[in-house]
Short mmCIF file of C-alpha atoms in Angstrom, two decimals:
data_model
loop_
_atom_site.label_atom_id
_atom_site.label_comp_id
_atom_site.label_asym_id
_atom_site.label_seq_id
_atom_site.Cartn_x
_atom_site.Cartn_y
_atom_site.Cartn_z
CA MET A 369 -21.68 -151.12 55.00
CA HIS A 370 -23.65 -148.92 52.71
CA ASP A 371 -26.37 -150.34 50.46
CA LYS A 372 -25.30 -150.21 46.89
CA LYS A 373 -27.59 -148.21 44.66
CA PRO A 374 -28.70 -150.04 41.56
CA LYS A 375 -26.89 -148.94 38.46
CA LYS A 376 -28.94 -147.00 35.95
CA ALA A 377 -29.22 -148.50 32.55
CA GLY A 378 -27.38 -146.75 29.76
CA LYS A 379 -29.23 -144.64 27.27
CA ASN A 380 -28.90 -147.25 24.57
CA VAL A 381 -30.18 -150.11 26.73
CA LYS A 382 -33.81 -151.05 26.12
CA SER A 383 -36.06 -153.51 27.86
CA SER A 384 -36.36 -156.76 25.98
CA ILE A 385 -40.04 -157.10 26.91
CA ASP A 386 -42.66 -154.63 25.77
CA VAL A 387 -45.81 -154.95 27.90
CA SER A 388 -47.68 -152.07 26.26
CA PRO A 389 -49.60 -154.29 23.81
CA CYS A 390 -50.96 -156.20 26.80
CA LEU A 391 -52.11 -152.98 28.45
CA TRP A 392 -53.51 -151.30 25.33
CA PRO A 393 -53.98 -153.63 22.34
CA ILE A 394 -54.78 -150.77 19.94
CA SER A 395 -52.11 -149.20 17.79
CA SER A 396 -50.89 -145.67 18.47
CA LYS A 397 -52.28 -144.43 15.14
CA THR A 398 -55.74 -145.67 16.07
CA LYS A 399 -55.49 -143.92 19.44
CA ASN A 400 -54.51 -140.66 17.74
CA ILE A 401 -57.55 -140.83 15.47
CA ILE A 402 -59.85 -141.61 18.40
CA HIS A 403 -58.42 -138.73 20.44
CA ASN A 404 -58.64 -136.27 17.55
CA ASN A 405 -62.15 -137.16 16.43
CA LYS A 406 -63.45 -133.59 16.19
CA THR A 407 -62.77 -133.60 12.45
CA LEU A 408 -64.75 -136.84 12.08
CA GLU A 409 -67.60 -135.33 14.10
CA PHE A 410 -67.65 -132.39 11.68
CA ILE A 411 -67.25 -134.25 8.39
CA PHE A 412 -69.75 -137.08 8.67
CA PRO A 413 -72.82 -135.24 10.07
CA ASN A 414 -72.34 -132.51 7.45
CA PHE A 415 -71.95 -135.13 4.75
CA LEU A 416 -75.22 -136.79 5.79
CA ILE A 417 -77.03 -133.43 5.96
CA LYS A 418 -75.88 -132.47 2.46
CA ALA A 419 -76.82 -135.91 1.13
CA PHE A 420 -80.30 -135.54 2.63
CA ILE A 421 -80.75 -132.06 1.10
CA ILE A 422 -79.68 -133.31 -2.34
CA TYR A 423 -81.70 -136.54 -2.37
CA SER A 424 -84.66 -135.56 -0.13
CA PRO A 425 -87.12 -135.28 -3.07
CA TYR A 426 -86.54 -139.01 -3.66
CA TRP A 427 -86.55 -140.10 -0.01
CA LYS A 428 -89.84 -141.11 1.58
CA LEU A 429 -90.25 -141.32 5.35
CA ASN A 430 -90.46 -145.02 6.13
CA PHE A 431 -90.16 -144.89 9.92
CA GLN A 432 -92.29 -147.21 12.05
CA LEU A 433 -91.21 -147.41 15.68
CA VAL A 434 -91.66 -151.10 16.52
CA PRO A 435 -90.26 -152.56 13.25
CA PHE A 436 -87.38 -150.06 13.43
CA LEU A 437 -86.50 -151.03 17.02
CA ILE A 438 -86.50 -154.70 16.00
CA LEU A 439 -84.26 -153.79 13.05
CA VAL A 440 -81.85 -151.92 15.35
CA LEU A 441 -81.60 -154.94 17.65
CA ILE A 442 -80.98 -157.37 14.79
CA ALA A 443 -78.56 -155.03 13.00
CA VAL A 444 -76.49 -154.23 16.10
CA LEU A 445 -76.19 -157.95 16.90
CA LEU A 446 -75.59 -159.43 13.45
CA ILE A 447 -73.97 -156.80 11.20
CA PRO A 448 -70.77 -156.56 13.27
CA LEU A 449 -70.49 -160.36 13.02
CA GLN A 450 -70.89 -160.22 9.23
CA THR A 451 -68.38 -157.41 8.74
CA ARG A 452 -65.94 -158.95 11.25
CA PHE A 453 -65.98 -162.22 9.30
CA GLU A 454 -65.26 -160.40 6.03
CA GLU A 455 -62.44 -158.34 7.56
CA TYR A 456 -60.81 -161.35 9.20
CA VAL A 457 -60.92 -163.24 5.88
CA PHE A 458 -59.86 -160.46 3.50
CA ARG A 459 -57.72 -158.03 5.52
CA GLY A 460 -56.62 -160.63 8.05
CA TYR A 461 -56.04 -164.16 6.75
CA TRP A 462 -55.69 -163.52 2.99
CA MET A 463 -53.73 -160.28 3.23
CA GLN A 464 -51.18 -161.81 5.60
CA GLY A 465 -50.95 -165.07 3.65
CA LEU A 466 -50.53 -163.36 0.27
CA GLY A 467 -48.05 -160.93 1.82
CA ILE A 468 -45.88 -163.81 2.99
CA LEU A 469 -45.97 -165.40 -0.47
CA ALA A 470 -45.42 -162.17 -2.42
CA LYS A 471 -43.02 -160.63 0.13
CA ASN A 472 -44.56 -157.17 -0.40
CA ARG A 473 -47.71 -155.23 0.49
CA TRP A 474 -48.96 -154.25 -2.97
CA VAL A 475 -49.89 -157.71 -4.22
CA PRO A 476 -52.10 -158.63 -1.23
CA LEU A 477 -53.65 -155.14 -1.20
CA VAL A 478 -54.62 -155.29 -4.89
CA LEU A 479 -55.77 -158.93 -4.90
CA THR A 480 -57.86 -158.75 -1.72
CA SER A 481 -59.48 -155.47 -2.86
CA VAL A 482 -60.41 -156.81 -6.30
CA ILE A 483 -61.75 -160.08 -4.84
CA PHE A 484 -63.68 -158.12 -2.20
CA GLY A 485 -65.28 -156.03 -4.96
CA ALA A 486 -66.03 -159.08 -7.13
CA MET A 487 -67.79 -160.69 -4.17
CA HIS A 488 -70.53 -158.05 -4.62
CA LEU A 489 -71.26 -159.03 -8.24
CA ALA A 490 -74.40 -160.87 -7.13
CA ASN A 491 -75.82 -157.74 -5.47
CA PRO A 492 -78.98 -156.44 -7.17
CA GLU A 493 -77.41 -152.94 -7.28
CA ILE A 494 -75.02 -154.18 -9.97
CA GLU A 495 -77.91 -155.20 -12.21
CA LYS A 496 -79.73 -151.88 -11.70
CA LEU A 497 -76.79 -149.44 -11.73
CA GLY A 498 -74.31 -151.29 -13.95
CA TYR A 499 -70.88 -152.84 -13.59
CA ILE A 500 -69.34 -149.41 -13.07
CA LEU A 501 -70.56 -149.74 -9.47
CA LEU A 502 -67.74 -152.25 -8.98
CA VAL A 503 -65.46 -149.21 -8.83
CA HIS A 504 -67.17 -148.36 -5.53
CA TYR A 505 -66.86 -151.86 -4.08
CA ILE A 506 -63.25 -152.35 -5.19
CA GLY A 507 -62.41 -148.84 -4.02
CA THR A 508 -63.91 -149.63 -0.62
CA GLY A 509 -61.74 -152.75 -0.54
CA PHE A 510 -58.68 -150.58 -1.19
CA LEU A 511 -59.76 -148.16 1.55
CA LEU A 512 -60.13 -150.93 4.12
CA GLY A 513 -56.88 -152.55 3.00
CA ILE A 514 -54.90 -149.29 3.20
CA MET A 515 -56.41 -148.62 6.63
CA THR A 516 -55.19 -152.01 7.78
CA LEU A 517 -51.68 -151.53 6.39
CA MET A 518 -51.30 -147.97 7.67
CA ASP A 519 -52.60 -148.83 11.13
CA GLU A 520 -50.97 -152.27 11.24
CA GLY A 521 -54.17 -153.67 12.67
CA LEU A 522 -57.81 -154.41 11.85
CA GLU A 523 -59.46 -152.03 14.32
CA LEU A 524 -60.16 -149.15 11.90
CA ALA A 525 -61.29 -151.43 9.06
CA LEU A 526 -63.60 -153.33 11.41
CA GLY A 527 -65.13 -150.11 12.73
CA PHE A 528 -65.55 -148.44 9.34
CA HIS A 529 -67.05 -151.52 7.69
CA ALA A 530 -69.52 -152.13 10.53
CA ALA A 531 -70.52 -148.45 10.70
CA ASN A 532 -71.01 -148.29 6.92
CA ASN A 533 -73.30 -151.33 6.86
CA LEU A 534 -75.20 -150.18 9.95
CA VAL A 535 -75.94 -146.80 8.37
CA ALA A 536 -76.91 -148.52 5.10
CA SER A 537 -79.39 -150.76 6.89
CA LEU A 538 -80.83 -148.24 9.38
CA LEU A 539 -80.91 -144.98 7.42
CA ILE A 540 -82.28 -145.76 3.96
CA THR A 541 -83.57 -148.69 1.94
CA ALA A 542 -84.96 -149.31 -1.54
CA ASP A 543 -86.80 -152.09 -3.34
CA TRP A 544 -83.78 -152.81 -5.54
CA THR A 545 -80.95 -152.98 -2.99
CA ALA A 546 -79.37 -155.89 -1.12
CA PHE A 547 -80.40 -154.30 2.20
CA GLN A 548 -84.22 -154.11 2.21
CA THR A 549 -85.08 -153.14 5.75
CA ASN A 550 -87.54 -151.16 7.90
CA SER A 551 -85.19 -148.18 7.82
CA ILE A 552 -85.96 -144.54 8.53
CA PHE A 553 -86.16 -143.52 4.86
CA LYS A 554 -86.94 -145.28 1.61
CA ASP A 555 -85.53 -144.31 -1.77
CA ILE A 556 -88.47 -144.22 -4.18
CA SER A 557 -86.51 -143.04 -7.21
CA GLU A 558 -86.22 -145.21 -10.30
CA PRO A 559 -82.64 -146.55 -10.54
CA THR A 560 -80.68 -145.63 -13.67
CA MET A 561 -77.25 -146.69 -14.84
CA ALA A 562 -74.58 -145.05 -12.71
CA GLY A 563 -72.04 -142.65 -14.23
CA PHE A 564 -68.84 -140.96 -13.23
CA GLU A 565 -70.35 -139.89 -9.88
CA VAL A 566 -69.28 -143.36 -8.67
CA PHE A 567 -65.67 -142.13 -8.77
CA ILE A 568 -66.31 -139.19 -6.39
CA PRO A 569 -66.34 -141.12 -3.07
CA VAL A 570 -63.49 -143.39 -4.16
CA PHE A 571 -61.10 -140.66 -5.33
CA ILE A 572 -62.21 -137.70 -3.18
CA VAL A 573 -64.01 -138.84 -0.01
CA TYR A 574 -61.89 -141.93 0.72
CA PRO A 575 -58.54 -140.09 0.49
CA VAL A 576 -59.93 -137.50 2.95
CA VAL A 577 -60.94 -140.32 5.32
CA LEU A 578 -57.42 -141.78 5.10
CA TYR A 579 -55.86 -138.38 5.66
CA VAL A 580 -57.98 -137.77 8.74
#
């Protein structure tokens, strides 16, 4: 007797169990962005260099080694917890819940982004720069929400939000901002009411980030 060879499955037959999420719990879009990060490496350092050149007359060196190292330790430990909580609430729990109720993606995206922006109304920056700054906060909410919907996961939003707040706390501070830290630089300029420059990151930089 000859051993029977197992029959090959037809082309249209697929396994009913997909184990790939167990092996790699990050979406394919996230992996593509991680693997093709040369553009990110080019954009963000150049952006920071240009920002320093433009604003350097108003930036004072504030670096003190020991306080800065303490700040790094506290920031690395606590800021990811803060941003993770916000992302789980806004882009996780609320976005999914509102999506189930509304049966579409637009309603949860708009509502969570507007509420996320309104949450920053108590920030001292609003008092100094004006309510037009809400465009930035609401726009950031839209960015994080679109990231979540496009990627079908929270990984990118979690990373972007944590990185943004870490840079804000470690790179530069001012006497009139929510983050007053022992950062590398200090903005010594006198704050004035913000203008249409608030729209530049929301309508130019953020779309580039999403495209990348």
